[in-house]
Amino acid sequence: MKINLNDTIVACSTKIARQAISIIRLSGEQALEITNKIISKKLENNNKMQIRKIYDGNDIIDESLILTFVNGKSFTGENIVEIHCHGGILLTKKIISLLISYGARPALPGEFSQRAYLNGKINLIQAESINNLIDSKNELALKISAMNLEGKNNRALQEMKIKLIDIISKIQTSIDYPDYDDVEGSSAEEIKTDLQILKNDTLKILEVSKRFNILNHGINTLILGETNVGKSSLLNSLISEEKAIVTDFEGTTRDIVEGQLNFDNFTLNLIDTAGIRNTNDKVEQIGIEKSISLIESSNLILFVINKSKINYELYEKIKNKKHIVVLNKAELLNMNEIEDIKGKFNNIVAVSALNSDIKNLIQWIENEFDNGDLLEIEVPILSNSFHIEMFKNILKLLSNSEENINQGFTTDLINVDLYEILKIINNLLGIYDADEEVIDNIFRKYCLGK
Ligand SMILES: Nc1nc2c(c(=O)[nH]1)N(C=O)[C@@H](CNc1ccc(C(=O)N[C@@H](CCC(=O)O)C(=O)O)cc1)CN2
Ligand SMILES: Nc1nc2c(ncn2[C@@H]2O[C@H](COP(=O)(O)OP(=O)(O)OP(=O)(O)O)[C@@H](O)[C@H]2O)c(=O)[nH]1
Ligand SMILES: [Mg+2]
């Protein structure tokens, strides 16, 4: 659907709920004029907070603080009016309806951010980091999103762009002045070296972005093992909550049970599953198949065993995925027994879910997913799958250029690909208009009022 960006839009930026204050936000040319219809004393044309009574016809319905942003000095770059009214479902809805009746249009989700992007106030990566800031589940995701919002990625992208333009212009000069055959750095070998640097940057961007996205969305952690080894007890112990049913019957858990555990630098999305055994129970069998099918999509597997329950056949299915073997019920074993079992696996910790003695496991997980280095990394970290696709495309174009040089093609052909890369980077920086429909899709998944 084509949206009209000349409309003045309105939405509630806070929840519409019983609460102390609601913030209703208008953005667009007519923001002040429309608001003036529901107050008696006109708003002054400045960037200050003003107090006004709100009217529905002749009836006063509230006294609100109204914040105005004029002359393009606002989040969206348009006139913005924020009405900070008393919270309350009916009152908030009533004020919004009045504003709509005077010509405002209900905003689409993310439309405020979309306008900020289209008016050059933020780039696509910053827009995305606003969304991430709101969705952050752990401290590290919050910090990285804030860094991106502040423009760290912008600088890194600008640097990449400078490197790229440098190569393009060297090639261009050697094309424009063919007799001048020693334009510095324009030999095929030198161009290849320069492209290699860009390729390494791109590979690094894709690698750290993948890591960031896992920590941002949560590490899908499958708790897998035979029946009765204590998988559900382990889930409960990890999330400090009696979420999954625990009994001493084999086959207690049938469907999956999920829990979430936030560390400072990452989040675990824990999935407790049906224990693996041969069974004639139809429901349990479906649960077991589900457990097995989840192996593929998990980022980490906690493979739970007991002294008498070590399923090597099942271990074969997971040993090439990131995993840790968790020897549970360790409080029942002596040192020698524990060491004996530990000798059978590379990655193994001994715990007692029953006694909530799981510190070995927690420590292993913390070491494995530290991620703190992401804060120091200089390259952009991308969180949007569309942006990641754009960079995969850059990688393809770079490899293509490299291949063309190897094949001995002339450098003007290579410049075609390099211009394509420049276009992609400019798009991310918000310099060229990206495809409108794509932009619409990006912003529609934001919160309403954002
Ligand atoms: N009440 C309220 N709180 C909010 C927002 C908002 O819109 N309203 N924000 C929004 O989501 C965030 C703050 N972001 C903002 C970004 C830029 C401008 C702004 O007015 N920029 C102008 C002036 C800059 C200046 O004077 O330094 C500009 O860029 O021209 C305002 C808010 C978070 N908190
Ligand atoms: N001694 C001891 N018993 C434990 C420990 N962890 C769990 N148990 C007991 O083992 C039994 C099975 O625990 P669950 O957590 O239900 O095991 P499960 O692997 O989820 O079993 P299924 O859902 O049937 O596959 C229960 O009686 C638990 O109290 C432990 O660390 N030590
Ligand atoms: Mg269970």
Short mmCIF file of C-alpha atoms and ligand atoms in Angstrom, two decimals, residues 25 69 72-75 82 121 450, ligand 1:
data_model
loop_
_atom_site.label_atom_id
_atom_site.label_comp_id
_atom_site.label_asym_id
_atom_site.label_seq_id
_atom_site.Cartn_x
_atom_site.Cartn_y
_atom_site.Cartn_z
CA ARG A 25 2.14 12.35 19.11
CA PHE A 69 8.81 20.84 17.79
CA GLY A 72 12.04 20.68 11.22
CA LYS A 73 13.92 20.46 14.52
CA SER A 74 12.31 17.24 15.64
CA PHE A 75 12.74 13.49 15.64
CA GLU A 82 3.19 15.80 21.73
CA LYS A 121 17.33 12.38 10.35
CA LYS A 450 7.32 4.69 17.12
N1 LIG B 1 8.84 12.74 24.67
C1 LIG B 1 9.65 12.15 23.82
N2 LIG B 1 10.66 11.38 24.28
C2 LIG B 1 11.50 10.76 23.40
C3 LIG B 1 11.33 10.89 22.02
C4 LIG B 1 10.27 11.73 21.56
O1 LIG B 1 10.05 11.89 20.35
N3 LIG B 1 9.47 12.32 22.49
N4 LIG B 1 12.20 10.22 21.16
C5 LIG B 1 11.87 9.85 19.87
O2 LIG B 1 11.59 8.72 19.56
C6 LIG B 1 13.50 9.79 21.65
C7 LIG B 1 14.43 10.97 21.62
N5 LIG B 1 14.81 11.26 20.29
C8 LIG B 1 14.78 12.49 19.71
C9 LIG B 1 15.64 12.73 18.65
C10 LIG B 1 15.70 13.97 18.08
C11 LIG B 1 14.88 14.99 18.55
C12 LIG B 1 14.97 16.37 17.98
O3 LIG B 1 14.18 17.22 18.30
N6 LIG B 1 15.96 16.63 17.12
C13 LIG B 1 16.14 17.90 16.50
C14 LIG B 1 16.84 18.87 17.43
C15 LIG B 1 18.20 18.43 17.88
C16 LIG B 1 18.82 19.36 18.91
O4 LIG B 1 18.27 20.39 19.26
O5 LIG B 1 19.95 18.99 19.32
C17 LIG B 1 16.88 17.74 15.19
O6 LIG B 1 17.45 16.68 14.95
O7 LIG B 1 16.81 18.68 14.40
C18 LIG B 1 13.98 14.73 19.58
C19 LIG B 1 13.93 13.49 20.17
C20 LIG B 1 13.35 9.21 23.02
N7 LIG B 1 12.51 10.02 23.89
#
